[in-house]
Tab-separated table of C-alpha atoms in Angstrom:
chain	number	residue	atom	x	y	z
A	130	UNK	CA	17.801	13.841	-19.889
A	131	UNK	CA	15.063	14.429	-22.264
A	132	UNK	CA	15.489	16.356	-25.418
A	133	UNK	CA	17.870	19.313	-24.919
A	134	UNK	CA	18.044	22.438	-28.015
A	135	UNK	CA	21.762	23.908	-28.252
A	136	UNK	CA	22.143	27.235	-28.897
A	137	UNK	CA	25.325	28.954	-29.813
A	138	UNK	CA	25.753	32.283	-29.097
A	139	UNK	CA	27.271	34.227	-31.887
A	140	UNK	CA	26.671	37.573	-30.995
A	141	UNK	CA	29.010	40.270	-29.286
A	142	UNK	CA	31.169	42.819	-30.867
A	143	UNK	CA	34.633	41.110	-30.941
A	144	UNK	CA	36.080	43.854	-30.460
A	145	UNK	CA	39.246	42.111	-29.787
A	146	UNK	CA	38.846	39.355	-32.314
A	147	UNK	CA	38.452	42.729	-34.880
A	148	UNK	CA	36.151	39.918	-36.754
A	149	UNK	CA	32.901	37.600	-36.398
A	150	UNK	CA	34.384	35.604	-33.884
A	151	UNK	CA	32.306	32.859	-34.704
A	152	UNK	CA	33.774	32.628	-38.089
A	153	UNK	CA	37.547	32.866	-37.200
A	154	UNK	CA	39.258	30.016	-38.725
A	155	UNK	CA	41.178	27.592	-36.262
A	156	UNK	CA	42.765	24.163	-38.194
A	157	UNK	CA	41.325	26.004	-41.594
A	158	UNK	CA	37.775	25.558	-40.284
A	159	UNK	CA	35.438	28.602	-38.569
A	160	UNK	CA	35.258	28.162	-34.739
A	161	UNK	CA	30.783	27.469	-35.207
A	162	UNK	CA	32.071	24.379	-37.657
A	163	UNK	CA	34.553	23.235	-34.798
A	164	UNK	CA	31.629	23.736	-31.688
A	165	UNK	CA	29.054	22.020	-34.091
A	166	UNK	CA	30.999	18.826	-34.809
A	167	UNK	CA	31.112	18.479	-31.116
A	168	UNK	CA	27.546	18.415	-30.667
A	169	UNK	CA	26.248	16.629	-33.484
A	170	UNK	CA	26.633	13.170	-31.923
A	171	UNK	CA	24.638	14.271	-29.320
A	172	UNK	CA	21.534	15.891	-31.154
A	173	UNK	CA	20.707	18.059	-34.220
A	174	UNK	CA	18.613	20.369	-32.429
A	175	UNK	CA	20.849	23.656	-32.867
A	176	UNK	CA	20.097	27.384	-32.821
A	177	UNK	CA	22.416	30.357	-33.451
A	178	UNK	CA	21.557	33.310	-31.598
A	179	UNK	CA	22.537	36.037	-33.911
A	180	UNK	CA	21.659	38.708	-36.609
A	181	UNK	CA	24.597	38.205	-38.512
A	182	UNK	CA	24.111	37.224	-42.728
A	183	UNK	CA	27.419	36.321	-42.330
A	184	UNK	CA	26.051	32.807	-40.921
A	185	UNK	CA	23.496	32.013	-43.173
A	186	UNK	CA	25.743	29.608	-44.814
A	187	UNK	CA	25.192	27.139	-41.947
A	188	UNK	CA	21.530	25.449	-42.236
A	189	UNK	CA	20.560	26.182	-38.692
A	190	UNK	CA	17.798	28.614	-37.378
A	191	UNK	CA	19.215	32.058	-36.598
A	192	UNK	CA	17.444	34.642	-33.898
A	193	UNK	CA	18.520	37.721	-33.340
A	194	UNK	CA	19.092	38.991	-29.914
A	195	UNK	CA	15.613	40.412	-28.274
A	196	UNK	CA	17.321	43.146	-26.546
A	197	UNK	CA	20.442	44.439	-27.786
A	198	UNK	CA	23.780	44.917	-25.951
A	199	UNK	CA	23.491	43.408	-23.286
A	200	UNK	CA	26.413	40.686	-23.727
A	201	UNK	CA	26.416	37.144	-23.268
A	202	UNK	CA	23.170	37.274	-21.117
A	203	UNK	CA	21.433	38.638	-23.489
A	204	UNK	CA	21.775	36.234	-25.673
A	205	UNK	CA	20.939	33.709	-23.733
A	206	UNK	CA	17.988	35.725	-22.544
A	207	UNK	CA	17.304	35.302	-26.266
A	208	UNK	CA	17.631	31.373	-26.003
A	209	UNK	CA	15.768	30.491	-23.649
A	210	UNK	CA	12.836	32.629	-24.669
A	211	UNK	CA	12.849	30.974	-28.000
A	212	UNK	CA	13.557	27.317	-26.441
A	213	UNK	CA	10.754	25.023	-26.250
A	214	UNK	CA	12.964	22.524	-24.448
A	215	UNK	CA	13.297	22.652	-20.713
A	216	UNK	CA	17.027	22.170	-20.423
A	217	UNK	CA	18.988	23.858	-22.960
A	218	UNK	CA	22.690	23.844	-23.649
A	219	UNK	CA	23.978	27.053	-24.147
A	220	UNK	CA	27.641	27.733	-25.857
A	221	UNK	CA	29.667	30.548	-26.777
A	222	UNK	CA	31.166	30.783	-30.382
A	223	UNK	CA	34.517	30.933	-29.433
A	224	UNK	CA	35.443	27.736	-27.689
A	225	UNK	CA	36.533	25.794	-30.632
A	226	UNK	CA	38.442	23.019	-29.081
A	227	UNK	CA	35.213	21.824	-27.080
A	228	UNK	CA	34.554	17.990	-27.415
A	229	UNK	CA	31.692	15.756	-27.296
A	230	UNK	CA	32.956	13.945	-24.554
A	231	UNK	CA	33.376	16.582	-22.504
A	232	UNK	CA	29.353	17.991	-23.870
A	233	UNK	CA	28.125	14.642	-22.743
A	234	UNK	CA	29.982	14.333	-19.132
A	235	UNK	CA	28.070	17.834	-18.534
A	236	UNK	CA	25.099	16.527	-19.721
A	237	UNK	CA	25.192	13.221	-17.824
A	238	UNK	CA	25.774	15.112	-14.731
A	239	UNK	CA	23.187	17.770	-14.890
A	240	UNK	CA	20.673	17.359	-12.149
A	241	UNK	CA	17.283	18.696	-12.660
A	242	UNK	CA	17.357	20.434	-9.156
A	243	UNK	CA	19.675	22.702	-10.861
A	244	UNK	CA	18.310	25.722	-12.760
A	245	UNK	CA	21.938	25.942	-14.505
A	246	UNK	CA	24.938	23.439	-14.520
A	247	UNK	CA	28.435	24.934	-15.498
A	248	UNK	CA	32.282	23.854	-15.320
A	249	UNK	CA	34.592	24.664	-12.967
A	250	UNK	CA	38.163	24.500	-11.827
A	251	UNK	CA	40.206	25.759	-8.784
A	252	UNK	CA	40.808	28.905	-10.997
A	253	UNK	CA	38.192	29.477	-13.726
A	254	UNK	CA	34.313	28.797	-14.195
A	255	UNK	CA	33.074	28.146	-17.607
A	256	UNK	CA	29.659	29.916	-17.355
A	257	UNK	CA	29.018	29.763	-21.420
A	258	UNK	CA	29.487	25.992	-21.718
A	259	UNK	CA	26.365	24.844	-19.685
A	260	UNK	CA	23.175	23.700	-19.293
A	261	UNK	CA	20.068	26.404	-18.721
A	262	UNK	CA	16.475	25.939	-17.688
A	263	UNK	CA	13.895	27.942	-19.653
A	264	UNK	CA	12.178	28.340	-15.758
A	265	UNK	CA	15.135	31.514	-15.232
A	266	UNK	CA	13.384	33.597	-17.989
A	267	UNK	CA	12.118	35.918	-15.733
A	268	UNK	CA	15.445	35.793	-13.264
A	269	UNK	CA	17.289	36.648	-16.027
A	270	UNK	CA	15.213	39.828	-17.350
A	271	UNK	CA	15.378	41.407	-14.525
A	272	UNK	CA	19.055	41.057	-14.627
A	273	UNK	CA	19.035	42.860	-17.925
A	274	UNK	CA	16.257	45.337	-16.920
A	275	UNK	CA	18.396	46.409	-13.766
A	276	UNK	CA	21.722	46.236	-15.856
A	277	UNK	CA	23.272	43.225	-13.842
A	278	UNK	CA	25.028	41.496	-16.743
A	279	UNK	CA	27.722	39.446	-15.051
A	280	UNK	CA	27.474	36.007	-15.650
A	281	UNK	CA	28.691	34.744	-12.248
A	282	UNK	CA	25.949	37.399	-10.447
A	283	UNK	CA	23.721	35.276	-12.498
A	284	UNK	CA	25.005	31.866	-10.784
A	285	UNK	CA	25.105	33.325	-7.661
A	286	UNK	CA	21.173	34.134	-7.697
A	287	UNK	CA	19.924	30.403	-8.744
A	288	UNK	CA	20.477	27.062	-8.029
A	289	UNK	CA	23.481	25.720	-9.688
A	290	UNK	CA	25.515	22.887	-9.831
A	291	UNK	CA	29.159	22.759	-10.774
A	292	UNK	CA	30.781	20.015	-12.192
A	293	UNK	CA	34.709	20.454	-11.034
A	294	UNK	CA	37.447	19.569	-13.624
A	295	UNK	CA	41.340	19.300	-13.777
A	296	UNK	CA	42.904	22.327	-14.435
A	297	UNK	CA	44.561	20.632	-17.402
A	298	UNK	CA	41.027	20.269	-18.401
A	299	UNK	CA	40.600	24.114	-18.873
A	300	UNK	CA	42.691	23.668	-22.120
A	301	UNK	CA	39.460	22.481	-23.793
A	302	UNK	CA	37.400	25.115	-22.837
A	303	UNK	CA	39.512	27.945	-23.557
A	304	UNK	CA	37.602	30.708	-25.244
A	305	UNK	CA	39.640	32.690	-27.933
A	306	UNK	CA	38.901	36.050	-27.526
A	307	UNK	CA	42.103	37.810	-29.684
A	308	UNK	CA	44.112	36.876	-32.352
A	309	UNK	CA	47.082	37.035	-29.941
A	310	UNK	CA	45.606	34.453	-27.792
A	311	UNK	CA	44.393	32.231	-31.360
A	312	UNK	CA	48.231	32.603	-32.391
A	313	UNK	CA	49.112	30.982	-28.882
A	314	UNK	CA	46.886	28.026	-29.085
A	315	UNK	CA	48.543	27.581	-32.730
A	316	UNK	CA	51.639	27.662	-30.928
A	317	UNK	CA	50.230	25.039	-27.978
A	318	UNK	CA	48.589	22.522	-30.363
A	319	UNK	CA	52.295	22.344	-32.470
């Protein structure tokens, strides 16, 4: 694939985590740094979708949401509206186990006909680890205006590609939403 921009969605109210999710520590490092570490072997074209000053210690461009309180869909809308590349890797900030290998698999299997490419297993689809085409901005804008904010609804509307993974691979795509989930993750890794 030609050039690719990576956007990490750092927004969100983090009501269950009770703190800025991307900065929660896992193995003595913030989630966001684990994610950046997985991206860097692929590209250094990384931008953060956030208005929080807490991310200012990172050298990457920060972009505040264009439309507030519209969840991940609002973050993706902001990312794609600011993107200068046709295809963009969109990642949530709460996936500290993501690996370079999984991201490379997503990129290498993506076909240009798909406007969105995501991973899915039999039990779970991962819309916040995906490749999104800049061309879908008008569709997302319509969805936001109609307050239709479910990611799976967006997938259903557009030509998309599912990369099937084994159930066991879901572990590396796990998003951590609460202190309990973080605790469970630490226990599972012992």
